[in-house]
Amino acid sequence: MNRRTYTALALAAALLAAPIASERSAEAAEPPIRIEFDGETLALDADPFIKNGTTFVPFRALFERLGLEVGWDAATKTVTGQGGGATITLRVGSAEANVDGSVATLTEPPSIVGGRAFVPLRFVSENAGAGVAWDGTQRLVTVVTGPPTAEREAAVRAAYEAYVEAVNREDAAAAQRALHASSPLRGAALKAADSFKRRDVTTTVESLVVEDAHGGQATLYVTEVNRRTAGAYYVDNRVDMQVTMREGAGGAWTIYDASTLSQEWIGPFGAETGAEVALEDETAARNTIASYMEALNQEDLEGALRLVHLDSPMRGATEKTLRWMFETYGLTHELESLRVLERDDDEMYVFTVQAMRKTDGPKLADVRTESIHTLRRSAGGQWRLFATIQGRTEALSIPQ
């Protein structure tokens, strides 16, 4: 996803059969839960039920439909499914399962109801390589065991590429429409128009792999290169991402979420731009950043936040991080060097090298970090921290 728009779980206790049975009777007024495998209804000899958001089904019918050979140990109440290179073991009442020799945690443990052992449908299905989706309106669970069809993969790919095209032509409205209505990315996307006014950046998709497209959800692995072609300062970069997309009415796919897996800066980080910078701008930038670091050294949360722009997208995360940092560590911060790279009417782009050393708290290495800060003028005319990207980090000590 273009970096202009997108610039960072509880064990359940074992439950007895009687409380589960009573919850099932309380659900009687709800429509029955339906389960479809590859478009066909799964035949069950007992009704599925939902417990704390987890759908349970009789284990034997599920394992056999997934092509797993079923094993049942009555003495330990342990069920095992094996096949297709996977081995899944669950025990009634235990929130720990074993998948191919590794321990995994269940949100709800298997249970015995009416003399039958019930297991969590999603956990078993996904670990057997199937895709699972839940439609709460229809109370329908859809399980797909085969690879995504060529048609679905093409639709997912086209929807993502259309988003990239919208961003490249700086069409903020079209980019917003490409996001799912409940996407956590929508807030960041609303800021795209401001970025479009300041600079032109071209995104090139180097690689796009549709890893999964089952049951109304798709997972993509994308590599993109973002390069500035005009306008305000920007660090060209290559980014690897995992993108989640969801299918809506009529088969339309939209972007739901994205996470950065890795990122590299193209060209020297913080390189000279050739722009002329007034001494007064460098002095103002140094005062703002040095004052911010002094507030950190004094563990003055309010003082630090006064130096963060009110419109900064990192303001909320900064407050949470600083609260945790002040409670956990004693740290000193030193500004070693500073250079203003560029400045426009209301923003300044500043390269710094700073050192952080631990004086108290759990093990932590001392580090030296290169950063590029965006400073933006506040309503009162002061320069305030608006955004920061981090370059090279050098360890100055072993964790101690």
PDB file of C-alpha atoms in Angstrom, residues 12-13 15 20 23-24 27 33 35 42 44 46-59 62 90-94 106-113 116-124 134 141:
ATOM      1  CA  ALA A  12     -10.283 -19.969  28.217  1.00  0.00           C
ATOM      2  CA  ALA A  13     -10.839 -22.266  31.220  1.00  0.00           C
ATOM      3  CA  LEU A  15     -15.898 -25.979  30.701  1.00  0.00           C
ATOM      4  CA  ILE A  20     -22.651 -25.681  27.409  1.00  0.00           C
ATOM      5  CA  GLU A  23     -26.273 -22.176  26.620  1.00  0.00           C
ATOM      6  CA  ARG A  24     -27.390 -24.168  23.607  1.00  0.00           C
ATOM      7  CA  GLU A  27     -29.875 -20.149  21.741  1.00  0.00           C
ATOM      8  CA  ILE A  33     -26.144 -22.693  12.308  1.00  0.00           C
ATOM      9  CA  ILE A  35     -22.068 -25.256   7.652  1.00  0.00           C
ATOM     10  CA  LEU A  42     -21.961 -30.693   6.033  1.00  0.00           C
ATOM     11  CA  LEU A  44     -23.860 -33.753  11.164  1.00  0.00           C
ATOM     12  CA  ALA A  46     -25.673 -33.325  16.330  1.00  0.00           C
ATOM     13  CA  ASP A  47     -26.338 -29.613  16.061  1.00  0.00           C
ATOM     14  CA  PRO A  48     -23.349 -27.237  16.007  1.00  0.00           C
ATOM     15  CA  PHE A  49     -23.294 -24.454  18.598  1.00  0.00           C
ATOM     16  CA  ILE A  50     -21.411 -21.241  19.359  1.00  0.00           C
ATOM     17  CA  LYS A  51     -19.561 -20.692  22.634  1.00  0.00           C
ATOM     18  CA  ASN A  52     -17.941 -17.277  23.236  1.00  0.00           C
ATOM     19  CA  GLY A  53     -17.642 -16.674  19.515  1.00  0.00           C
ATOM     20  CA  THR A  54     -16.259 -20.138  18.683  1.00  0.00           C
ATOM     21  CA  THR A  55     -18.307 -22.535  16.539  1.00  0.00           C
ATOM     22  CA  PHE A  56     -18.202 -26.168  17.703  1.00  0.00           C
ATOM     23  CA  VAL A  57     -19.081 -29.286  15.672  1.00  0.00           C
ATOM     24  CA  PRO A  58     -18.879 -33.052  16.328  1.00  0.00           C
ATOM     25  CA  PHE A  59     -15.266 -33.986  15.687  1.00  0.00           C
ATOM     26  CA  LEU A  62     -15.471 -32.531  10.569  1.00  0.00           C
ATOM     27  CA  LEU A  90      -6.967 -32.030  20.766  1.00  0.00           C
ATOM     28  CA  ARG A  91      -8.084 -33.112  24.236  1.00  0.00           C
ATOM     29  CA  VAL A  92     -11.478 -32.444  25.795  1.00  0.00           C
ATOM     30  CA  GLY A  93     -11.230 -29.716  28.427  1.00  0.00           C
ATOM     31  CA  SER A  94      -7.737 -28.588  27.385  1.00  0.00           C
ATOM     32  CA  LEU A 106      -7.333 -22.522  21.698  1.00  0.00           C
ATOM     33  CA  THR A 107      -9.673 -19.700  22.654  1.00  0.00           C
ATOM     34  CA  GLU A 108     -12.177 -22.369  23.772  1.00  0.00           C
ATOM     35  CA  PRO A 109     -11.357 -26.030  24.573  1.00  0.00           C
ATOM     36  CA  PRO A 110     -13.131 -29.075  23.076  1.00  0.00           C
ATOM     37  CA  SER A 111     -16.099 -30.299  25.121  1.00  0.00           C
ATOM     38  CA  ILE A 112     -18.412 -33.273  25.440  1.00  0.00           C
ATOM     39  CA  VAL A 113     -22.104 -32.504  24.968  1.00  0.00           C
ATOM     40  CA  ARG A 116     -20.351 -36.478  21.717  1.00  0.00           C
ATOM     41  CA  ALA A 117     -17.025 -34.673  21.556  1.00  0.00           C
ATOM     42  CA  PHE A 118     -17.238 -31.233  19.932  1.00  0.00           C
ATOM     43  CA  VAL A 119     -14.191 -29.404  18.548  1.00  0.00           C
ATOM     44  CA  PRO A 120     -13.646 -25.798  17.319  1.00  0.00           C
ATOM     45  CA  LEU A 121     -14.437 -25.759  13.599  1.00  0.00           C
ATOM     46  CA  ARG A 122     -12.230 -22.841  12.505  1.00  0.00           C
ATOM     47  CA  PHE A 123      -9.111 -24.012  14.344  1.00  0.00           C
ATOM     48  CA  VAL A 124      -9.270 -27.525  12.937  1.00  0.00           C
ATOM     49  CA  TRP A 134     -18.629 -16.600   9.007  1.00  0.00           C
ATOM     50  CA  VAL A 141     -20.058 -20.999   8.111  1.00  0.00           C
TER      51      VAL A 141
END
